[in-house]
Short mmCIF file of C-alpha atoms in Angstrom, two decimals:
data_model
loop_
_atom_site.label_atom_id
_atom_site.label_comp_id
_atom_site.label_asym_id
_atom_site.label_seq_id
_atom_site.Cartn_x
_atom_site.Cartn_y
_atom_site.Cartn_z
CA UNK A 1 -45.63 18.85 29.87
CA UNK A 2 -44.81 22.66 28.70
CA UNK A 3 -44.71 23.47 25.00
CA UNK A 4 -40.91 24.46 25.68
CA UNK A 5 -40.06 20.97 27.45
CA UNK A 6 -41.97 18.90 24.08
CA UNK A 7 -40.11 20.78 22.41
CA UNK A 8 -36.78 19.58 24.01
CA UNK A 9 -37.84 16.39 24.45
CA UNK A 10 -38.85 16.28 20.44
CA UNK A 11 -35.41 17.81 19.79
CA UNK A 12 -33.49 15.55 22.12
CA UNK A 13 -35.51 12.35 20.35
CA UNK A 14 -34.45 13.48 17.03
CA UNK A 15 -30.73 14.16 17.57
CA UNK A 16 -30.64 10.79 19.25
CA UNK A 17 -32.46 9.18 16.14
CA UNK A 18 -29.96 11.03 13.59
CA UNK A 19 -26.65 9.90 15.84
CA UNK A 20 -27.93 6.36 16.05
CA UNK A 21 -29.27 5.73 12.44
CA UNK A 22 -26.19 7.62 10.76
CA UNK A 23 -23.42 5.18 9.21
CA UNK A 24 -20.89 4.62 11.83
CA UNK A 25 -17.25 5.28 10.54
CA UNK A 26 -15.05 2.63 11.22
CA UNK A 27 -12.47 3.02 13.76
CA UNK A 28 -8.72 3.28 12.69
CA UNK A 29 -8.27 -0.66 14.10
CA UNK A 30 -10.81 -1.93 11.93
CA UNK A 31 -9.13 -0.32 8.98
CA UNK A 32 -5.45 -1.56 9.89
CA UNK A 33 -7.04 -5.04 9.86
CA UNK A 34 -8.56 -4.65 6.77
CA UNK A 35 -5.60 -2.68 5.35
CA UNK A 36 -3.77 -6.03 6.51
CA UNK A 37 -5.72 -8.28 4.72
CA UNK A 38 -6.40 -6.51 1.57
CA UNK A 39 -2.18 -6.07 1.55
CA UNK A 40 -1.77 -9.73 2.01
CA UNK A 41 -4.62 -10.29 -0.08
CA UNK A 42 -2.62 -7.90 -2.88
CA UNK A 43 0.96 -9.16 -2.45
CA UNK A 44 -0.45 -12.95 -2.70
CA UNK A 45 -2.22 -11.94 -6.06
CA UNK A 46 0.85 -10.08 -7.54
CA UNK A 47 3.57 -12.57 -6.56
CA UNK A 48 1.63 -15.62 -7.73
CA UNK A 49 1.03 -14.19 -11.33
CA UNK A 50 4.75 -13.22 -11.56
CA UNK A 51 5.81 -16.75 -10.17
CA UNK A 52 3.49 -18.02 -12.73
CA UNK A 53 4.61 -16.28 -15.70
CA UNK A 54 8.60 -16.47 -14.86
CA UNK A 55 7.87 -20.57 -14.74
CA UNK A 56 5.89 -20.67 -17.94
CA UNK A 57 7.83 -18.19 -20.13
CA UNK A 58 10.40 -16.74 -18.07
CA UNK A 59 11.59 -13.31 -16.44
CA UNK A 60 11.69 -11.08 -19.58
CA UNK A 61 8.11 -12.36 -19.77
CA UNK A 62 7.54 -11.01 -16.53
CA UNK A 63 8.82 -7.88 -16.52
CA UNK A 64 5.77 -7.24 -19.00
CA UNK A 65 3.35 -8.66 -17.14
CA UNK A 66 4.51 -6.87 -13.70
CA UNK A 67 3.86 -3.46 -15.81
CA UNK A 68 0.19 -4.59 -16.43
CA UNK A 69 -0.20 -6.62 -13.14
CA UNK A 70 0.64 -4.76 -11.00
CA UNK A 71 -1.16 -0.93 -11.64
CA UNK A 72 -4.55 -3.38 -12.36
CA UNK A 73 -3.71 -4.85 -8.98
CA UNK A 74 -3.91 -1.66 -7.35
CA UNK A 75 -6.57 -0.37 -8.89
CA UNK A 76 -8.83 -3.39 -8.51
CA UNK A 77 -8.01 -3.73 -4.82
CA UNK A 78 -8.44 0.32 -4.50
CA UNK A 79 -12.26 -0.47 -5.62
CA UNK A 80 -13.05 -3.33 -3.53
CA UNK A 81 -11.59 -1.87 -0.40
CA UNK A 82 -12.82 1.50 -1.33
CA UNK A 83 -9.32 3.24 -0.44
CA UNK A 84 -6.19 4.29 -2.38
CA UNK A 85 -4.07 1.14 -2.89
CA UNK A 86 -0.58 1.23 -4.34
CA UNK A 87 3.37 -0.11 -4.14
CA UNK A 88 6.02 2.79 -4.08
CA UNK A 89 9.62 2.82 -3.06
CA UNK A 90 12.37 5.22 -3.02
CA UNK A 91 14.25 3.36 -5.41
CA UNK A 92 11.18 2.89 -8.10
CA UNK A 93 10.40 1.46 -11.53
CA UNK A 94 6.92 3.23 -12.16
CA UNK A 95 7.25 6.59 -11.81
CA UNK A 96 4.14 6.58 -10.27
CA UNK A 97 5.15 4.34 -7.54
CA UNK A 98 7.11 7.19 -6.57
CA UNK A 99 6.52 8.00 -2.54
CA UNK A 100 4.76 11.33 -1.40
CA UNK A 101 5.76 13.02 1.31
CA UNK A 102 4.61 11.55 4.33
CA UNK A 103 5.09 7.78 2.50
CA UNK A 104 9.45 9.46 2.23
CA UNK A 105 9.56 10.48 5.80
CA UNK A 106 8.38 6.88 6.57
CA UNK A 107 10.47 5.07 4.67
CA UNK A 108 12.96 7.16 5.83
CA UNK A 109 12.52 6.40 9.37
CA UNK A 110 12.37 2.81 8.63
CA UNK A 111 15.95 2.92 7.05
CA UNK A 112 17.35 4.72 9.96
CA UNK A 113 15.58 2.03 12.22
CA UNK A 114 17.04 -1.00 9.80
CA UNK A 115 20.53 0.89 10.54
CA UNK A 116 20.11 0.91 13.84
CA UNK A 117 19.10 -2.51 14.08
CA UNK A 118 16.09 -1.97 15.16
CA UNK A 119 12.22 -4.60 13.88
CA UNK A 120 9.99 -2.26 11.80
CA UNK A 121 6.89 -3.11 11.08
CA UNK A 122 3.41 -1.30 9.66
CA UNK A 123 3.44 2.79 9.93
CA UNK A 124 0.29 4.00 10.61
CA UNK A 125 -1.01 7.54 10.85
CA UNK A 126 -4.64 9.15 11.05
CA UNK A 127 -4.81 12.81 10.06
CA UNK A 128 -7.94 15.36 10.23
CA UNK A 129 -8.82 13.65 5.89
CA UNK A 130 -7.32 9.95 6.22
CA UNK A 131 -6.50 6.98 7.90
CA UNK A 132 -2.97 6.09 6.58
CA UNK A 133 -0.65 2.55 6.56
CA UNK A 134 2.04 1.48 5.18
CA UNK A 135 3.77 -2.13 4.88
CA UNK A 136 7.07 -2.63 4.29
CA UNK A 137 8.02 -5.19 1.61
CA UNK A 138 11.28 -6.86 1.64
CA UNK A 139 13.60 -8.67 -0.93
CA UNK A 140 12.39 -11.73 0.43
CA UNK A 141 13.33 -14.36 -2.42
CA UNK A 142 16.21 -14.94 -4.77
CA UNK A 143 13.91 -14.41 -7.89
CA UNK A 144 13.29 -10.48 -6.76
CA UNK A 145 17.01 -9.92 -7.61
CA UNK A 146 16.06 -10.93 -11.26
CA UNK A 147 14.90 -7.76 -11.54
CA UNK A 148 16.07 -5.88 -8.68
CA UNK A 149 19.73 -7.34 -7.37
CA UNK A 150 23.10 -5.90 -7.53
CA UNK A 151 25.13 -8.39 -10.25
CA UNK A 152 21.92 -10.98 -10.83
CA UNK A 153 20.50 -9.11 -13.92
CA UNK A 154 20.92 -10.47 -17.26
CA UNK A 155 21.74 -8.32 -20.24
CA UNK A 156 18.34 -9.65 -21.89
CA UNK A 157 16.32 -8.44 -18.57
CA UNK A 158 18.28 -5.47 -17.86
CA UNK A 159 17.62 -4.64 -21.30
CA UNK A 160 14.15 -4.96 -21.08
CA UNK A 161 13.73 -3.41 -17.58
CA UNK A 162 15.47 -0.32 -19.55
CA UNK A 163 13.14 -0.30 -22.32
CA UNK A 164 10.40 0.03 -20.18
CA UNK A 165 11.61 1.88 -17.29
CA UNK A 166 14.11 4.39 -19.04
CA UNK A 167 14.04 5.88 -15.57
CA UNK A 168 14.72 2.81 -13.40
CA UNK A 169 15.55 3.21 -9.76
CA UNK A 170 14.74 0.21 -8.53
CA UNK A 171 17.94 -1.99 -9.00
CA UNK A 172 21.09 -2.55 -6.37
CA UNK A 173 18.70 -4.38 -3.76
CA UNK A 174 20.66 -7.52 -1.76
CA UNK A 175 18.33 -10.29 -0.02
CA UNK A 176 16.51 -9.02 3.12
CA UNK A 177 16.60 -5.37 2.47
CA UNK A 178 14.11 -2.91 2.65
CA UNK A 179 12.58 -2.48 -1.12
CA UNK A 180 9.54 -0.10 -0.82
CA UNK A 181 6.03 -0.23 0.91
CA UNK A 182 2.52 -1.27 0.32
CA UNK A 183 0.43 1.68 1.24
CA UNK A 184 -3.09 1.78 2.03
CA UNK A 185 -4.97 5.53 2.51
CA UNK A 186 -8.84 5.77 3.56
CA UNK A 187 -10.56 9.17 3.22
CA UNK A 188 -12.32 10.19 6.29
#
């Protein structure tokens, strides 16, 4: 064998070597199921401490513990899946629930497809950085309009809701409507 050709052959083996011992990135459908778990995962965790805490003390009660529930939610679940967990809406409480850009052109889309009476269902989107998704959560149960509904809020919770939220979007909602998203962003 030629210098030239060991050379190639050494050069060849190594490059083969680096490719195949090199982390493998997952693929965007192992992230959606994962960013479907972890989501499921998140929304179980959230809604049973808030069921919890409206039985035992009631929804004023809860209002507080949503404020601290919820962010430590999102952050815990943002370190164990190792991506950028959060709720957001249109209509938000937290101002940091607040959509970005591409979240607001997909919840956009999904109101135009709830007008048209069209199913929705998880928005996904890969870009040259991320892997993106996004789940859409819906006023699902009677007790969400507590907080959230048209004529349901009490003076004591509205008041509350206020006090915490002075800027407060997040009321007006009927059963079955679209109230925000869970997103899930990966980094590349």
């Amino acid at each position: 064998m030629t210098t030239l050709a060991k050379k190639y052959f050494l050069l060849t083996f190594l490059i083969s070597l680096l490719f195949n011992c090199a982390p493998k990135q997952k693929s965007f459908q192992e992230l959606e199921s994962k960013a479907n778990l972890a989501i499921d995962s998140f929304q179980k965790e959230l809604l049973g401490t808030l069921q919890n805490t409206i039985k035992e003390k009631g929804i004023v009660e809860a209002i507080d513990k949503c404020k601290i529930t919820s962010p430590n939610a999102e952050e815990k679940f943002s370190k164990l899946e190792g991506g950028e967990f959060r709720r957001l809406s249109s209509k938000n409480r937290n101002q940091a629930h607040a959509p970005k850009d591409w979240e607001a052109k997909a919840l956009s889309k999904w109101e135009e497809q709830i007008a048209n009476k069209e199913t929705i269902g998880i928005y996904k989107e890969e870009t040259e950085s991320e892997f993106r998704f996004l789940k859409p959560i819906f006023i699902a149960n009677p007790t969400c309009l507590k907080c959230h509904g048209v004529g349901e809020i009490e003076k004591d919770v509205a008041s509350k809701i206020k006090n915490l939220y002075p800027e407060d979007k997040a009321t007006g909602y009927k059963m079955s409507e679209l109230r925000g998203a869970f997103s899930v962003v990966w980094k590349k």
